[in-house]
mmCIF file of C-alpha atoms in Angstrom:
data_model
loop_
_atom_site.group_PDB
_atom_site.id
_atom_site.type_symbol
_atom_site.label_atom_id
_atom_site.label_comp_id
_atom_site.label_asym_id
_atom_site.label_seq_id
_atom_site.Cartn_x
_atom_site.Cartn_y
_atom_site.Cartn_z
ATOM 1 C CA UNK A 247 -7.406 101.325 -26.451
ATOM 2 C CA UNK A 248 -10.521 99.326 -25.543
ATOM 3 C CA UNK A 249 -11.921 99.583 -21.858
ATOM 4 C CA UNK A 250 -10.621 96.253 -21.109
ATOM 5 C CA UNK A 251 -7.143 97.239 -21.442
ATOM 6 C CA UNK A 252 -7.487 100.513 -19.445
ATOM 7 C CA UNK A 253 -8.753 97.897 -16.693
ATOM 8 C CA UNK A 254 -5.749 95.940 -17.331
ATOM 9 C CA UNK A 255 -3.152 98.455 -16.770
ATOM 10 C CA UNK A 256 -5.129 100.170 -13.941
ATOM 11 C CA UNK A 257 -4.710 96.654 -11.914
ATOM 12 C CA UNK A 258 -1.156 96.192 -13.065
ATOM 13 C CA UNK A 259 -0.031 99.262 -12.227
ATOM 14 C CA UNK A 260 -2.531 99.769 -8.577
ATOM 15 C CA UNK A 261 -2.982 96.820 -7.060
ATOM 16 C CA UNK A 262 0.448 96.226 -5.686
ATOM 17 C CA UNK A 263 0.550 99.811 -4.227
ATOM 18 C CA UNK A 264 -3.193 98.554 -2.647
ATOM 19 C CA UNK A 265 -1.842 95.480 -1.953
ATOM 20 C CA UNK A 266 1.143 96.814 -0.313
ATOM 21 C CA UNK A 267 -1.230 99.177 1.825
ATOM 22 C CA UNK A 268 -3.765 96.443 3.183
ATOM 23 C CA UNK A 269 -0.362 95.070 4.924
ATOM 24 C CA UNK A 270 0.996 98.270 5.901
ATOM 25 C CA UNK A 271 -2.408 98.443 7.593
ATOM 26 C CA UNK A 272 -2.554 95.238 8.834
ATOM 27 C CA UNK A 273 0.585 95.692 10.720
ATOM 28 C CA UNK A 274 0.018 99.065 11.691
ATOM 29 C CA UNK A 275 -3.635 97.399 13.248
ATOM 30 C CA UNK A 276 -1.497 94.434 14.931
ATOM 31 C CA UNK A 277 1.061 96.963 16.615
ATOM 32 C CA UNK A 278 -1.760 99.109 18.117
ATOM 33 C CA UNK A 279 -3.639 95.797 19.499
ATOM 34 C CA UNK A 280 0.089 94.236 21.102
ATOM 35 C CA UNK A 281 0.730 98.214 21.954
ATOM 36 C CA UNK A 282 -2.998 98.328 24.214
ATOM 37 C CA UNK A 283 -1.902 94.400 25.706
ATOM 38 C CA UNK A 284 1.407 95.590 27.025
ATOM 39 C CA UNK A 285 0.221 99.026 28.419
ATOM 40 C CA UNK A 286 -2.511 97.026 30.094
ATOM 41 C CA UNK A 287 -0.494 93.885 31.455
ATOM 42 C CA UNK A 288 2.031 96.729 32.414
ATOM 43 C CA UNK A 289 -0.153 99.079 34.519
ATOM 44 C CA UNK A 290 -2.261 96.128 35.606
ATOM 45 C CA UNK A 291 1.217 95.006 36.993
ATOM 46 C CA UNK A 292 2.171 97.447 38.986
ATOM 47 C CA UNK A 293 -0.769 98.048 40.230
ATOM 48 C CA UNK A 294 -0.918 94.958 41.794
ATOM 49 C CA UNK A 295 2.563 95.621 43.179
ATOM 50 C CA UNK A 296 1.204 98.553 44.606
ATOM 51 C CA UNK A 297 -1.702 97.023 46.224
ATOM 52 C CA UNK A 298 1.078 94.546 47.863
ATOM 53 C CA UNK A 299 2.494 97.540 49.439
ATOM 54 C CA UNK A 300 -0.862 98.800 50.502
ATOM 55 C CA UNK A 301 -1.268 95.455 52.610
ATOM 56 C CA UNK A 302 2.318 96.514 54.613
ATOM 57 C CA UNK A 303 0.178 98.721 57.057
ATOM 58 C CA UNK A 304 -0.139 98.128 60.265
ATOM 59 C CA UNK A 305 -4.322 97.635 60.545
ATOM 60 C CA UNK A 306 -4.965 99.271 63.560
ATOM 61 C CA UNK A 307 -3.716 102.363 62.768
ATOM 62 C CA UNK A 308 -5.878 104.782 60.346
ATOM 63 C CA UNK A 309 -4.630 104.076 56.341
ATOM 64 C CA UNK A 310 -1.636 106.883 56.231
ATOM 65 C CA UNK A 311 1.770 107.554 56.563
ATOM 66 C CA UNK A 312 2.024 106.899 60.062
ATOM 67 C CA UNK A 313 1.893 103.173 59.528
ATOM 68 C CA UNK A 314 4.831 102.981 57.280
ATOM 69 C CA UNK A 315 7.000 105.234 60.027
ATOM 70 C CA UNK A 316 6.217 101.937 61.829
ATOM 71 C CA UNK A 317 6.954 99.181 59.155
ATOM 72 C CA UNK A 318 9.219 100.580 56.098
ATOM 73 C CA UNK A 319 7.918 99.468 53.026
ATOM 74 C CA UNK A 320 9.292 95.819 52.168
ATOM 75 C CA UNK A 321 9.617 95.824 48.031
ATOM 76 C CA UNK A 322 10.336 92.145 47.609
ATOM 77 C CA UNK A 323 6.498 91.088 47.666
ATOM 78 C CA UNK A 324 5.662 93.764 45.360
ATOM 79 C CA UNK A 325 8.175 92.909 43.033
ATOM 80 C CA UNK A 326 7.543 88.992 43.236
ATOM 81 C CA UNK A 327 3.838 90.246 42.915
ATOM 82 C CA UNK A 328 4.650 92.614 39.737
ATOM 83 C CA UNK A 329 6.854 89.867 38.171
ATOM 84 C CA UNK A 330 4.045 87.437 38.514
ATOM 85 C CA UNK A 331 0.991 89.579 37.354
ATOM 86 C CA UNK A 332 3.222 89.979 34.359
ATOM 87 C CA UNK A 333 4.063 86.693 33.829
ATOM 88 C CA UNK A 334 0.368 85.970 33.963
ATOM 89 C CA UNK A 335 -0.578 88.176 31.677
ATOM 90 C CA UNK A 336 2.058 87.323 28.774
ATOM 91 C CA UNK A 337 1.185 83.872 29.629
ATOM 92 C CA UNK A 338 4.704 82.889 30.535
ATOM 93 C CA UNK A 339 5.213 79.676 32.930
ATOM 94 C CA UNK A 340 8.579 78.581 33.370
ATOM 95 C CA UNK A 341 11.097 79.995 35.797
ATOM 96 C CA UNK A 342 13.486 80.160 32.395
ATOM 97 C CA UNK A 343 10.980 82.243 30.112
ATOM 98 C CA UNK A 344 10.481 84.523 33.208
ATOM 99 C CA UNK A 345 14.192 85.072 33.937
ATOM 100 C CA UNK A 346 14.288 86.024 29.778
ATOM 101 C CA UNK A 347 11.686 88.256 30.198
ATOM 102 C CA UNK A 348 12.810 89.955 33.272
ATOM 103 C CA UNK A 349 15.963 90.851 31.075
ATOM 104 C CA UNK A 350 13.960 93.795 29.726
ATOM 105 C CA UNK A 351 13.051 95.101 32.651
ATOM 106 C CA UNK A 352 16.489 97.516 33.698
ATOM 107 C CA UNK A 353 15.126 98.703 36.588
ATOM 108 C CA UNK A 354 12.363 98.254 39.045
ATOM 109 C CA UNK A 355 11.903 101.617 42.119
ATOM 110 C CA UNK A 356 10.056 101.958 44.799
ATOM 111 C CA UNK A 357 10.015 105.881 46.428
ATOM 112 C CA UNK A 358 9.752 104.828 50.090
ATOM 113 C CA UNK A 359 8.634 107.071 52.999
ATOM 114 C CA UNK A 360 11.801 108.364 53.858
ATOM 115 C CA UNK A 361 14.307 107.095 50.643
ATOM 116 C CA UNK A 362 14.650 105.353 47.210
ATOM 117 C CA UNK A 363 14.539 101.706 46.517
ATOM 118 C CA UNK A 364 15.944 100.334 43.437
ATOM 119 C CA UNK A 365 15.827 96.832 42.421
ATOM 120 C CA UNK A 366 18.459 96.012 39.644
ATOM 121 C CA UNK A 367 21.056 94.015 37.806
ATOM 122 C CA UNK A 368 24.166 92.817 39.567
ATOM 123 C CA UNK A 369 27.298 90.459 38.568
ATOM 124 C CA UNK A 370 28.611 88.121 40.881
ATOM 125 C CA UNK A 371 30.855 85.051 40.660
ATOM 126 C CA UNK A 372 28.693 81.822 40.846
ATOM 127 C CA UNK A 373 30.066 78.921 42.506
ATOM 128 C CA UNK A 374 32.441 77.727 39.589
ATOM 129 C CA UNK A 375 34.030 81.439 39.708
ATOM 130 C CA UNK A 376 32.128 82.200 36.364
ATOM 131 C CA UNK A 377 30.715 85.417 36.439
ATOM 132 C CA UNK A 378 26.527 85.777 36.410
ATOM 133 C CA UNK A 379 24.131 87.892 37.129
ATOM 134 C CA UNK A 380 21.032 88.654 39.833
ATOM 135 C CA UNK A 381 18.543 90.992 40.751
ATOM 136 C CA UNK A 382 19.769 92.740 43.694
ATOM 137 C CA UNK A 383 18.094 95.312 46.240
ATOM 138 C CA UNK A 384 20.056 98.285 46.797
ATOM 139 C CA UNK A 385 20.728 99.944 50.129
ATOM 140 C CA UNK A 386 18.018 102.860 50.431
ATOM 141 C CA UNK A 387 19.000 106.302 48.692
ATOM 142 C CA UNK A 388 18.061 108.683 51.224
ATOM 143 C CA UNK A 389 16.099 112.073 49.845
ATOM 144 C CA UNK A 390 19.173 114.133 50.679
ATOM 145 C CA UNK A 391 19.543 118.112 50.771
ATOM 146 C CA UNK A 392 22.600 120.262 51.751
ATOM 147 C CA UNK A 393 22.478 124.051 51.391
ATOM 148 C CA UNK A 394 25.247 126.656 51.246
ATOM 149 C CA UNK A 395 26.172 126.206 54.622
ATOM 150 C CA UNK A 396 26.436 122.531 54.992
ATOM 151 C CA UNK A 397 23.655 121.877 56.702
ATOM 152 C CA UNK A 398 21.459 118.591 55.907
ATOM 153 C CA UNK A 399 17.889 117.892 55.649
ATOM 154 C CA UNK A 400 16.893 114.789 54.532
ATOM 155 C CA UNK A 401 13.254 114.819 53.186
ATOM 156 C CA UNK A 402 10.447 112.437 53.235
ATOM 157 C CA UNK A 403 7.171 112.393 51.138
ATOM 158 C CA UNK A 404 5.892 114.229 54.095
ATOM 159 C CA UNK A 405 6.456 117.221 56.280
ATOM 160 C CA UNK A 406 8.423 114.611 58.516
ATOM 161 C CA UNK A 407 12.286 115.436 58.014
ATOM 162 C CA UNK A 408 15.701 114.771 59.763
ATOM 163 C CA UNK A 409 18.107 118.220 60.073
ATOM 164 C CA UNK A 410 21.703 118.252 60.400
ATOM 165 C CA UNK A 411 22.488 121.841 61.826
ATOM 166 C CA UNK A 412 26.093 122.384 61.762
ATOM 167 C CA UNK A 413 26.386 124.866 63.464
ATOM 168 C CA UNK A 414 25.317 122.949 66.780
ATOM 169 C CA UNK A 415 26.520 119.820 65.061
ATOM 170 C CA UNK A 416 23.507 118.544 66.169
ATOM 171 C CA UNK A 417 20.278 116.270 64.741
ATOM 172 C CA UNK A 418 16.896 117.344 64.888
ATOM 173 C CA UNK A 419 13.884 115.374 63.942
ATOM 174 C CA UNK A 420 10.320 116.461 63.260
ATOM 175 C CA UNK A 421 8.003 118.299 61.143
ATOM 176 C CA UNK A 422 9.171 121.227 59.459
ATOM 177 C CA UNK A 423 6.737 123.710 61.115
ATOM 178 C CA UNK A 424 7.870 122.348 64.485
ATOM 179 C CA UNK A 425 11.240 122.723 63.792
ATOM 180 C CA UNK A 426 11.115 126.327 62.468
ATOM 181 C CA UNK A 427 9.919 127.519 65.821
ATOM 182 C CA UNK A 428 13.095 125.959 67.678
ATOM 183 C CA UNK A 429 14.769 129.209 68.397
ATOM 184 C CA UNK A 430 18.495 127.429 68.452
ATOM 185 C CA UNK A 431 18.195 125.813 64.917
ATOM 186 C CA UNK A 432 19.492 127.837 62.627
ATOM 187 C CA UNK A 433 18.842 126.036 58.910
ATOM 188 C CA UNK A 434 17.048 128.973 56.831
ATOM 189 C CA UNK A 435 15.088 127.210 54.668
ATOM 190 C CA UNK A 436 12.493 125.748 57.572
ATOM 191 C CA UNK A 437 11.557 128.700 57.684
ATOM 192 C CA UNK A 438 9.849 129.684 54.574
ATOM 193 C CA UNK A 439 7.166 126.576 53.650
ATOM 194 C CA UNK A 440 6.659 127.566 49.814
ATOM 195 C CA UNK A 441 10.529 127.334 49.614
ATOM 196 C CA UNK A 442 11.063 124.579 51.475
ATOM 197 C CA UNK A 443 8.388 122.310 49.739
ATOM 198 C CA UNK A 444 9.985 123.877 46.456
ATOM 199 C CA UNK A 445 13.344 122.205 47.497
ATOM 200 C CA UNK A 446 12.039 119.127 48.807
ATOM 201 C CA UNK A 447 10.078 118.228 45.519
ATOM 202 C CA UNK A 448 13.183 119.229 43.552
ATOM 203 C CA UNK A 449 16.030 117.531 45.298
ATOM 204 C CA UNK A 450 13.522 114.406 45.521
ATOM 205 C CA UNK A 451 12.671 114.201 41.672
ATOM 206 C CA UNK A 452 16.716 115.126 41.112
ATOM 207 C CA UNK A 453 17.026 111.765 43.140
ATOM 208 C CA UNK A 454 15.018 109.693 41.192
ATOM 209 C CA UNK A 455 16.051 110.943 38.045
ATOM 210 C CA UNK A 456 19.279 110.418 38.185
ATOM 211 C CA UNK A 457 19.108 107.176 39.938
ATOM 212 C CA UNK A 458 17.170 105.555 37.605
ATOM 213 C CA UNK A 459 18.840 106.959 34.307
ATOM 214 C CA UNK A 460 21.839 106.082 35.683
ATOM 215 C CA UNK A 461 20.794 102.100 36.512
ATOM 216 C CA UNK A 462 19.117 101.873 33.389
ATOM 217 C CA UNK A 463 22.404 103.055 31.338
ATOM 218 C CA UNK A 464 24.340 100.591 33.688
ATOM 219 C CA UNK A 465 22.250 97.712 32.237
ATOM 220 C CA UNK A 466 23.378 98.416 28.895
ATOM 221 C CA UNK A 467 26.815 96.568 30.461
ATOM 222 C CA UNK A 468 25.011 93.643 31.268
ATOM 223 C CA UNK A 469 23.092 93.054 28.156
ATOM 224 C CA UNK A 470 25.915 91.336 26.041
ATOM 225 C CA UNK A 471 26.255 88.329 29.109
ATOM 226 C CA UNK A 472 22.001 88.476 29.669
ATOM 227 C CA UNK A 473 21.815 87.682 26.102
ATOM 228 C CA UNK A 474 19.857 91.124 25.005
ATOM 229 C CA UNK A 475 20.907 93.242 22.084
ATOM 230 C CA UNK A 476 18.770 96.315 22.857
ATOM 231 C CA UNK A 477 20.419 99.429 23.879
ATOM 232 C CA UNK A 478 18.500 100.398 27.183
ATOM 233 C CA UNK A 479 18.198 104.604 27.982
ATOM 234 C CA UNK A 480 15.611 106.567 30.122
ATOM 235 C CA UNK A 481 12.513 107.321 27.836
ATOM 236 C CA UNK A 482 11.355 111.017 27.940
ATOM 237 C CA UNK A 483 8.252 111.570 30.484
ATOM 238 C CA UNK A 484 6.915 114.857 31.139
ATOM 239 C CA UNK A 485 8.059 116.470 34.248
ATOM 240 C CA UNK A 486 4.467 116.600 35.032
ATOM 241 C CA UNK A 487 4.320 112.971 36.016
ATOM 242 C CA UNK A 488 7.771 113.528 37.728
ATOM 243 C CA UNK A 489 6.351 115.908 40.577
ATOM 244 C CA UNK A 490 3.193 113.804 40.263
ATOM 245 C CA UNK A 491 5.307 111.359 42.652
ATOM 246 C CA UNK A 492 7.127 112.971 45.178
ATOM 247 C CA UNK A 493 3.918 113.102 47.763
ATOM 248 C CA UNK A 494 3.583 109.513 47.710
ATOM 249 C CA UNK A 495 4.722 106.394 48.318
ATOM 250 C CA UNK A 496 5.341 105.402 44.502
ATOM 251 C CA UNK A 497 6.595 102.117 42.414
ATOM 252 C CA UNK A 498 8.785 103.023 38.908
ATOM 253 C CA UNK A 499 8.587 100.541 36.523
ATOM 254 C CA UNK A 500 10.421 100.123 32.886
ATOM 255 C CA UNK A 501 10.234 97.670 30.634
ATOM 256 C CA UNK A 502 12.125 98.463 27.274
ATOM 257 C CA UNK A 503 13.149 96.387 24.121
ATOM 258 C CA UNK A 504 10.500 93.562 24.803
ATOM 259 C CA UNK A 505 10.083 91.590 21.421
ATOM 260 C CA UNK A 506 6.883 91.690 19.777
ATOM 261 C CA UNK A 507 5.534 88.193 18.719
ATOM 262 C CA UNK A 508 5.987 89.675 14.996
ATOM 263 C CA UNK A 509 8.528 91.697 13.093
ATOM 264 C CA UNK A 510 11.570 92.863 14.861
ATOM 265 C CA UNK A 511 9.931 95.755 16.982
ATOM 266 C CA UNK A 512 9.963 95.995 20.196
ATOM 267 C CA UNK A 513 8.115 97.380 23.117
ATOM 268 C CA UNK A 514 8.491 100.114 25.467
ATOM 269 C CA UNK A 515 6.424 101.439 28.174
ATOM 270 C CA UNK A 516 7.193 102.778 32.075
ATOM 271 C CA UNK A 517 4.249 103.184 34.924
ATOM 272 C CA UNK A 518 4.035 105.150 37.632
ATOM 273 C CA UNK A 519 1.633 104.482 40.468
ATOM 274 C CA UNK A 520 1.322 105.514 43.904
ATOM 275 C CA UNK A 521 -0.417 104.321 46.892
ATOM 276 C CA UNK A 522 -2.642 107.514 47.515
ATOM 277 C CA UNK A 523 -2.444 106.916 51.130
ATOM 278 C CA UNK A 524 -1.285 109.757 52.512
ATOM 279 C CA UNK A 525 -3.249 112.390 51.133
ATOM 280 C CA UNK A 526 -5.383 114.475 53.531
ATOM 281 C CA UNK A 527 -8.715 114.856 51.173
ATOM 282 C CA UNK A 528 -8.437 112.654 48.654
ATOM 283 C CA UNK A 529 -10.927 112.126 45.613
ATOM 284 C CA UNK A 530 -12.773 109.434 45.975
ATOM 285 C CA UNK A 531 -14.942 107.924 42.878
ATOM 286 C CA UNK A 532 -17.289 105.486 42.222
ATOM 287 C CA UNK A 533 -21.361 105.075 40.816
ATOM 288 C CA UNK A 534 -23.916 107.908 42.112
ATOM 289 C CA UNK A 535 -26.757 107.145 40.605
ATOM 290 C CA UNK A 536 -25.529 104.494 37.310
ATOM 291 C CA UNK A 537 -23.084 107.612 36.327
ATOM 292 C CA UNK A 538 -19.094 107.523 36.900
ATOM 293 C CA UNK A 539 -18.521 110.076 39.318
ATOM 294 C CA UNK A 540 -16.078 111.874 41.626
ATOM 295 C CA UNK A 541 -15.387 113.576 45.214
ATOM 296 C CA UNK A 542 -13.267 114.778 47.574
ATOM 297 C CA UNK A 543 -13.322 113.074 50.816
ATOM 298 C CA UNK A 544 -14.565 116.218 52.467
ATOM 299 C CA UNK A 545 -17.744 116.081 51.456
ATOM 300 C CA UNK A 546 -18.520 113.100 53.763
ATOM 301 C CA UNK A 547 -20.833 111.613 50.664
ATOM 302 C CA UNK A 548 -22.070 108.337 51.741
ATOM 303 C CA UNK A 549 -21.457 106.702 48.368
ATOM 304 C CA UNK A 550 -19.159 103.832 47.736
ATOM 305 C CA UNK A 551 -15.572 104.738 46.517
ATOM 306 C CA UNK A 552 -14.538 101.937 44.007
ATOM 307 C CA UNK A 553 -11.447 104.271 43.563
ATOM 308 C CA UNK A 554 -8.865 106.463 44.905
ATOM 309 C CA UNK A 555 -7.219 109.488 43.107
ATOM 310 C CA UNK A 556 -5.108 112.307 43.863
ATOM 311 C CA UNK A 557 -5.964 114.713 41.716
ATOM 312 C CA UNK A 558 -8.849 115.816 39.481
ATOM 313 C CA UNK A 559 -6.913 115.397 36.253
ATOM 314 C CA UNK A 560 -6.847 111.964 37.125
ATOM 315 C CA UNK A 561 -9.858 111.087 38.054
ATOM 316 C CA UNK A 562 -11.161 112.892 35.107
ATOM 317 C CA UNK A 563 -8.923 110.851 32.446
ATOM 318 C CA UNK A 564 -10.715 107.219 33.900
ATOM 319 C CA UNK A 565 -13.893 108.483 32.755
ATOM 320 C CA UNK A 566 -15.577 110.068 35.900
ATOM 321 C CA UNK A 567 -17.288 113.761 36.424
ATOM 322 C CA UNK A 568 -16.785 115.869 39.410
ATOM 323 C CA UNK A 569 -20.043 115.796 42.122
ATOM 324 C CA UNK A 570 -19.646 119.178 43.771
ATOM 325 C CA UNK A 571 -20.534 119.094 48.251
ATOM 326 C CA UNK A 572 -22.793 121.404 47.457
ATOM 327 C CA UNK A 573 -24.774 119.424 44.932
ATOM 328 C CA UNK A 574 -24.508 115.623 46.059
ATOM 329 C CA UNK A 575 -27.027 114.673 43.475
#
């Protein structure tokens, strides 16, 4: 067989297979470039929603908790703020597309001082009697706890909690420390701090959990009339990211089943992002010197904090190095 017809056969038989691998790659390229825009219009999103809720402080108090004791935390304008950076982003206009694209989006949380927010779908009858549908605020979810005995605490993101003792059949309110020393309350757990902050994380996470699987799953009854054929269910996250949020005033955010522009996939992706007001020392982070680096409040560094983390880990994952008090250069 002459060389010519060994090249013949080779292309016969190989180039489809290449062929068929330059657009398995070219897809597999396009995915991972729509896969970075969403994260980023995503997180970018509810960032800016979180920022909203930043701006609900009262500004002569110091940034902390003690402003939103005063003025709860009002979700709509970080919603309408969330909704719109997203809109912005996937370069969507009209009210229409945005009601469409909201369709994806089964649930939208926000872990208040002293409860749980949720922001969902809802039917109603319209003013024909035909039944539709509308984003609804739900009354608050309080962090509720209720041990062997009946007795209630309901938590905050704080120390800050409200007791129920039954055996006086009386309230209390205050810090837990404070309330330990009460000699007539009689509610065990206030008096051991590891278990107590064991039990408030827990029941707290237990609350969001199941609130949010649950509102997502209800959406799936609502997809058939909203004109969506996805079937809507909590995505795994680590439990890391979970307990992440219970210090914290915090916005949850899903979207799921969002069309990509090509194919028939879809998108999925949830954030998670706190305020980071609360937090005693926080880690503060910004350029020392033209280098990316990070510090805990404590160390009364004079450098300008571009950012605001809670823990190490994070810091450390957006690219900045740790600048010990001991060693501010």
């Amino acid at each position: 067989m002459k060389i010519t017809d060994f090249v013949l056969v080779f292309f016969t038989l190989f180039l489809p297979i290449f062929v068929a691998i330059e657009i398995h790659y070219d897809k597999t390229k396009t995915y991972i470039e729509y896969d970075h825009f969403h994260e980023g219009a995503f997180t970018t999103a509810a960032q800016d929603a979180v920022h909203i809720l930043r701006t609900n402080v009262n500004p002569l108090l110091e940034a902390g908790y003690e402003s939103y004791k005063i003025n709860p935390a009002h979700p709509q304008p970080a919603f309408d703020t969330f909704v719109q950076s997203l809109a912005v982003n996937y370069q969507v206009k009209d009210k229409y597309a945005i009601n469409q694209m909201l369709r994806y989006i089964p649930v939208f949380a926000v872990l208040d001082y002293d409860g749980l927010l949720l922001n969902v779908y809802k039917p109603y009858k319209d003013t024909r009697g035909d039944n539709a549908y509308e984003r609804v605020w739900l009354s608050k979810i309080p962090l509720s706890y209720a041990d062997d005995e009946g007795n209630i605490i309901n938590f905050t993101v704080e120390e800050d909690i409200e007791v129920f003792d039954t055996e006086l059949n009386e309230w209390f309110f205050g810090k837990r420390a404070e309330l330990a020393k009460d000699g007539e309350i009689t509610i065990p757990l206030l008096k051991n701090a590891q278990e107590f902050d064991q039990i408030r994380r827990q029941t707290i996470v237990n609350i969001v959990q199941e609130n949010l699987a649950y509102y997502i799953n209800e959406h799936n009854v609502y997809t058939k009339a909203l004109d969506v054929t996805y079937k809507f269910a909590m995505p795994l996250i680590p439990q890391e990211d979970w307990y992440n949020t219970v210090d914290d005033i915090s916005i949850f955010a899903f979207i799921q089943g969002y069309p990509y522009k090509v194919d028939t996939k879809s998108y999925n992706e949830y954030a998670f992002v706190g305020t980071r007001l609360h937090y005693k020392n926080p880690i503060y982070a910004g350029i020392v010197n033209n280098e990316r680096r990070y510090w805990y409040k404590s160390c009364n560094f004079n450098y300008k904090a571009d950012e605001i983390y809670s823990t190490k880990k994070q810091a450390a994952a957006s690219g900045y190095r740790e600048l010990s008090c001991l060693n501010p250069n």
